[in-house]
Short mmCIF file of C-alpha atoms in Angstrom, two decimals:
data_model
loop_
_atom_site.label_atom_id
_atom_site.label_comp_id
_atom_site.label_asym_id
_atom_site.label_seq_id
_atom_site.Cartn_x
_atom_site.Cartn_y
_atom_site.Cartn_z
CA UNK N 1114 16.23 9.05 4.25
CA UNK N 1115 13.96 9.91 1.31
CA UNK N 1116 10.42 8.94 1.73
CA UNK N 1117 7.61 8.75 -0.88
CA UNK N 1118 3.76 8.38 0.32
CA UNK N 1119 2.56 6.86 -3.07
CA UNK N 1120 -0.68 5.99 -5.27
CA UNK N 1121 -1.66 5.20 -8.70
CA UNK N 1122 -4.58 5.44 -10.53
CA UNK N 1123 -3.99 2.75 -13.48
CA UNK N 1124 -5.99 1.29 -16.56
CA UNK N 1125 -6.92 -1.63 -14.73
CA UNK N 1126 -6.85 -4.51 -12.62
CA UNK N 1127 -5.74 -6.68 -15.97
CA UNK N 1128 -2.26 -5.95 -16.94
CA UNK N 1129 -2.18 -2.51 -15.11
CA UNK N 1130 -0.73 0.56 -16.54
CA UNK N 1131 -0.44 3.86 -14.78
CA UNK N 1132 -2.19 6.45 -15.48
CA UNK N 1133 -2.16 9.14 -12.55
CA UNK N 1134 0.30 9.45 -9.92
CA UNK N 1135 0.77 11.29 -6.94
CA UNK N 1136 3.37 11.66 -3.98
CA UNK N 1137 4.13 13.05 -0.83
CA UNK N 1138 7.74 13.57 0.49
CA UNK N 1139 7.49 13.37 3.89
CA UNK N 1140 10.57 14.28 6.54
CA UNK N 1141 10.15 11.43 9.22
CA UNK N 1142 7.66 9.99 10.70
CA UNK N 1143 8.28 11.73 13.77
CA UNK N 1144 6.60 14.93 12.51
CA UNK N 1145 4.73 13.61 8.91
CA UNK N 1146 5.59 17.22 7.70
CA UNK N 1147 5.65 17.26 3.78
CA UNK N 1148 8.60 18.20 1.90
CA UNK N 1149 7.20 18.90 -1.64
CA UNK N 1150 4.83 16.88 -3.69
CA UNK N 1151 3.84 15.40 -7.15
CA UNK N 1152 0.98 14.47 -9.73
CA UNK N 1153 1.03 13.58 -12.74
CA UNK N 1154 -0.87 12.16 -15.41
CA UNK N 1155 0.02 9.50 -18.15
CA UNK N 1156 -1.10 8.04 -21.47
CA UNK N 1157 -1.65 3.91 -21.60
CA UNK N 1158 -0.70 1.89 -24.22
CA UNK N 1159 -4.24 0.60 -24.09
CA UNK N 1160 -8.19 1.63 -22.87
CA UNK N 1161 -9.08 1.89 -19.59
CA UNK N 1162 -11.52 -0.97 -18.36
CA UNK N 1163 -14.42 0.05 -17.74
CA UNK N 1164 -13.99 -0.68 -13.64
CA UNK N 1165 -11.07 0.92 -13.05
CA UNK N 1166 -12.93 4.03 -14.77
CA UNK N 1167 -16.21 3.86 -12.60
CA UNK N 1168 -13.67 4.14 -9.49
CA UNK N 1169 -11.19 7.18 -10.48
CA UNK N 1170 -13.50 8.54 -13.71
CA UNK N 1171 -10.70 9.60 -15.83
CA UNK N 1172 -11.42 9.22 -19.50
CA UNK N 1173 -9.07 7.69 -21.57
CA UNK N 1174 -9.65 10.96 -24.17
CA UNK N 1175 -8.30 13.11 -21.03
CA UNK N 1176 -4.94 11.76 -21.25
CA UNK N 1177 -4.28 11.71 -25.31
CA UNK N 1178 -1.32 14.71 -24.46
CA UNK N 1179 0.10 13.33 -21.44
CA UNK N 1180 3.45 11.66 -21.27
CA UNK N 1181 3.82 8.16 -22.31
CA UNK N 1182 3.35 5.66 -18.71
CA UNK N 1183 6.64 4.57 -19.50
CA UNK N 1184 8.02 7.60 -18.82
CA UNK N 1185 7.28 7.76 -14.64
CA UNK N 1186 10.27 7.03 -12.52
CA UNK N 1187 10.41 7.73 -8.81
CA UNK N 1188 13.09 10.31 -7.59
CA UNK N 1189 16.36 8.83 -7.78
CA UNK N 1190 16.90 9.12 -3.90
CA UNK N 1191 13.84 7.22 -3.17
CA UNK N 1192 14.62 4.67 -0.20
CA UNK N 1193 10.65 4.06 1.08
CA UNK N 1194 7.90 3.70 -0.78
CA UNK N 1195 4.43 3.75 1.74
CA UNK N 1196 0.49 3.28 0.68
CA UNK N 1197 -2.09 1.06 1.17
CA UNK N 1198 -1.55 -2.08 -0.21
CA UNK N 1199 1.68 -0.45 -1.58
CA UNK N 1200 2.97 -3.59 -3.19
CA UNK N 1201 0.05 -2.99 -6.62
CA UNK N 1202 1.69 0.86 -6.79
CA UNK N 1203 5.11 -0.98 -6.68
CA UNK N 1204 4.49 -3.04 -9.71
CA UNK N 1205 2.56 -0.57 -11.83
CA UNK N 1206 5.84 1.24 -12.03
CA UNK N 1207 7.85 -1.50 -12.55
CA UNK N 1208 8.88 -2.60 -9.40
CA UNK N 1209 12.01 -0.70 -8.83
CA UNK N 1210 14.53 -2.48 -7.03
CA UNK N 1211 16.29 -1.18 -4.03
CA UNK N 1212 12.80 0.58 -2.69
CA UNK N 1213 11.24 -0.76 0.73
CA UNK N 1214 7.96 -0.82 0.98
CA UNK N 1215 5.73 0.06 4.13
CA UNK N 1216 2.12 -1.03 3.86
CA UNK N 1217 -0.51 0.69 5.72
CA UNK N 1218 -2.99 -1.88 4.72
CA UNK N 1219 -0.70 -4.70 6.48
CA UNK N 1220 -0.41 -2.21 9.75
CA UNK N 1221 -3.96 -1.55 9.85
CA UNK N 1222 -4.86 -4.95 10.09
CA UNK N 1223 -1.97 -5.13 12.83
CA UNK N 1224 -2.83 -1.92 14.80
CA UNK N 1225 -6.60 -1.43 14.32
CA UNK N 1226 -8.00 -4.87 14.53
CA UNK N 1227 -11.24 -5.98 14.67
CA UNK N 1228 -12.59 -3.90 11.74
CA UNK N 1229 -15.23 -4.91 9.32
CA UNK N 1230 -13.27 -3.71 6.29
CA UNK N 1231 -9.27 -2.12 6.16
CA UNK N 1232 -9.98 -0.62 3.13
CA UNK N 1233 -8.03 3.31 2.99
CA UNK N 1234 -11.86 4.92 2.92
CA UNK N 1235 -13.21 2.54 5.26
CA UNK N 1236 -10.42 3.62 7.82
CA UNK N 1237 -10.85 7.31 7.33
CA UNK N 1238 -14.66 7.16 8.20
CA UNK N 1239 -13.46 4.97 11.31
CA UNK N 1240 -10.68 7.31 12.24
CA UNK N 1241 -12.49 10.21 11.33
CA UNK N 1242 -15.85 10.05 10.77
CA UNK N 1243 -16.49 13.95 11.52
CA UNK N 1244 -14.59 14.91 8.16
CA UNK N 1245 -14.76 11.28 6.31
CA UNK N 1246 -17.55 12.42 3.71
CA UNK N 1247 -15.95 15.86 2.69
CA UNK N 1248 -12.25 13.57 2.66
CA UNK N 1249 -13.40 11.00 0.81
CA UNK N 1250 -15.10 13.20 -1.87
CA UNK N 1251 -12.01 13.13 -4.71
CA UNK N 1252 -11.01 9.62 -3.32
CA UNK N 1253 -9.56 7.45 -5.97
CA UNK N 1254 -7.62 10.31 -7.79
CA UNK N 1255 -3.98 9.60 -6.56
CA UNK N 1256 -3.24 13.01 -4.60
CA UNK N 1257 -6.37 13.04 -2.54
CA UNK N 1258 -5.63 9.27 -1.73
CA UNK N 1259 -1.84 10.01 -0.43
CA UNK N 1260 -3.67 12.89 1.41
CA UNK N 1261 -6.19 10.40 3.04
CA UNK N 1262 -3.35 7.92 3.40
CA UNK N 1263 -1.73 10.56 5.50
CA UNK N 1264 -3.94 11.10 8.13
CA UNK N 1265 -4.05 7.12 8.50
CA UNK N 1266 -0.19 7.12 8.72
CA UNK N 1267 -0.21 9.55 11.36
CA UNK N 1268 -3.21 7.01 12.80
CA UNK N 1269 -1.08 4.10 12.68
CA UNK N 1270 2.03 5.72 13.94
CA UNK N 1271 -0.16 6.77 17.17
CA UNK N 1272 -0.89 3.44 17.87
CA UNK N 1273 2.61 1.46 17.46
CA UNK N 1274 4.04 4.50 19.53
CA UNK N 1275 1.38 3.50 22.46
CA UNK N 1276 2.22 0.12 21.87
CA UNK N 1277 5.36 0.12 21.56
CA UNK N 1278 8.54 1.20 23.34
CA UNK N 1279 10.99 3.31 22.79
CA UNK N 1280 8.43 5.95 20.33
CA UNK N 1281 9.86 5.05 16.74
CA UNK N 1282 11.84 7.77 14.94
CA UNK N 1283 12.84 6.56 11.64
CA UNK N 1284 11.36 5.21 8.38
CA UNK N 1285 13.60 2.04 9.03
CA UNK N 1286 11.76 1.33 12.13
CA UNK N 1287 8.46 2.23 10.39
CA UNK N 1288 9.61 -0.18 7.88
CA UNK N 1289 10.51 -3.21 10.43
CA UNK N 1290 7.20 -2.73 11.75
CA UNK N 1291 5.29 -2.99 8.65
CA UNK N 1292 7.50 -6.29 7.58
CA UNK N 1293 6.52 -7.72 10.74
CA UNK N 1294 2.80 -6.64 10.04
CA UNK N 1295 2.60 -8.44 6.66
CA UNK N 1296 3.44 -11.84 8.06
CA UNK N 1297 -0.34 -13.61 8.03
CA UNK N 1298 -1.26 -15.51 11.47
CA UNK N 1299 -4.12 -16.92 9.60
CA UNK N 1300 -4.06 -18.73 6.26
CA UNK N 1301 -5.67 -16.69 3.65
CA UNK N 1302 -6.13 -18.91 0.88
CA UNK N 1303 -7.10 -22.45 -0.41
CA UNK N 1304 -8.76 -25.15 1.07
CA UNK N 1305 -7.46 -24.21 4.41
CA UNK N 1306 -8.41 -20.38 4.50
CA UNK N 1307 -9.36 -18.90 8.00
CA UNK N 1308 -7.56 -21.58 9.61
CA UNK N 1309 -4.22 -20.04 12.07
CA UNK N 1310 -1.09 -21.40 10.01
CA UNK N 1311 0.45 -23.05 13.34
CA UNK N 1312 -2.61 -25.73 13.19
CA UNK N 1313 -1.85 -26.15 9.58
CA UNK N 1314 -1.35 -29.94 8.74
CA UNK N 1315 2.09 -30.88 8.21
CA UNK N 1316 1.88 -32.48 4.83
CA UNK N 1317 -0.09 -29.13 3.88
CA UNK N 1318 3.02 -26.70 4.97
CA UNK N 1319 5.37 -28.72 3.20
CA UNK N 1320 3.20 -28.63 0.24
CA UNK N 1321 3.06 -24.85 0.24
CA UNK N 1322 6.38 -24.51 0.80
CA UNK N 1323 7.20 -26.48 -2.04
CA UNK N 1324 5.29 -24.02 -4.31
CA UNK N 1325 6.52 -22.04 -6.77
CA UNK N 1326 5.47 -18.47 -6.99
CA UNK N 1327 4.11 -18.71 -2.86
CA UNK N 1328 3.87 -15.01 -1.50
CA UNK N 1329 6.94 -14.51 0.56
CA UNK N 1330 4.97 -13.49 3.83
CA UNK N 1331 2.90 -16.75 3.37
CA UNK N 1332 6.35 -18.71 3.23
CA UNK N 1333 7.56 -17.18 6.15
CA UNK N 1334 4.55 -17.74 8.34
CA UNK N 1335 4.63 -21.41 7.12
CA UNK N 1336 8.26 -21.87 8.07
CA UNK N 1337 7.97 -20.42 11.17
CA UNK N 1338 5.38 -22.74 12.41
CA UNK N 1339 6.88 -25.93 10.67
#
């Protein structure tokens, strides 16, 4: 089973376009060992706002000779895609089909409650704080973040393995886990936000789940407390 640890670096929050990426393959997450890996830069179709450069500094002049960002495909025998908050990586490449996604982001906020903040470099100064300032140095180019996301992975797995029983030994486990993860206890949007979706009103969960476009984790917290 061929899994990808992923990130981006794109133009922008606004119509993203990629512009760096970067991969690990990893064997299982038994051991986390690392196959082979990528980066790679690409050239936008337009400029790069003026956030997204202030986080990952690359100038749009820098990438006037790289391949087009329609060019990036994942390996063909790509069955898991992980990173944090994996689904924005997922649709800056165009949202291959047949890929599951594992979310760190949605396990760390299962696994390591209680947190002030889940962002990736917020979790590498809580998991280790030692080593967080030299780690975090080159954060937000795509490599160094897949090699942050891995020691947060290896974090995560830890702590479902204690948790859990028997010790998971597959990505699809890893994957079931994360699914699991993403499903919201507490509402967290609207008028309602903060409040746990079993006390939602009735008329409100039949409103949502009349919506078009409602985030499919939403949904299924909603149905499962209708």
């Amino acid at each position: 089973m061929h899994a990808l640890l992923f990130d981006t670096e794109t133009t922008g929050t606004t119509h993203p376009q990629l512009i760096e990426a970067a991969w690990l393959e990893l064997d299982s997450p038994t051991s986390l060992s690392i196959i082979q890996q990528f980066e790679q830069r690409y050239r936008p179709d337009h400029k790069i706002s003026l956030g997204a450069l202030a986080t990952h500094h690359i100038y749009d002049e820098e990438l006037q000779n790289c391949p087009s960002h329609s060019t990036f495909r994942l390996p063909a025998e790509t069955q898991y895609l992980i990173g944090h908050n994996v689904d924005y990586d997922w649709q800056v490449i165009g949202s291959p089909e047949g890929v599951k996604r594992i979310c760190t982001l949605a396990l760390a906020r299962r696994y390591l409650p209680g947190l002030d903040s889940h962002s990736q470099s917020a979790l590498i100064y809580h998991l280790d704080r030692t080593n967080a300032r030299e780690r975090l140095r080159a954060a937000h180019s795509a490599l160094a973040d897949v090699q942050n996301c891995l020691v947060l992975l290896q974090a995560l797995i830890q702590r479902i393995n204690t948790e859990h029983q028997p010790t998971l030994a597959t990505w699809e486990e890893l994957w079931r886990y994360s699914e699991r993860a993403r499903i919201p206890e507490i509402m967290p949007f609207g008028k309602h936000r903060g409040m746990p979706i079993a006390d939602l009103p009735s008329d409100y969960k039949a409103w949502l789940l009349r919506q078009d476009g409602l985030d499919p984790y939403v949904k299924m917290a909603v149905q499962a407390n209708f």
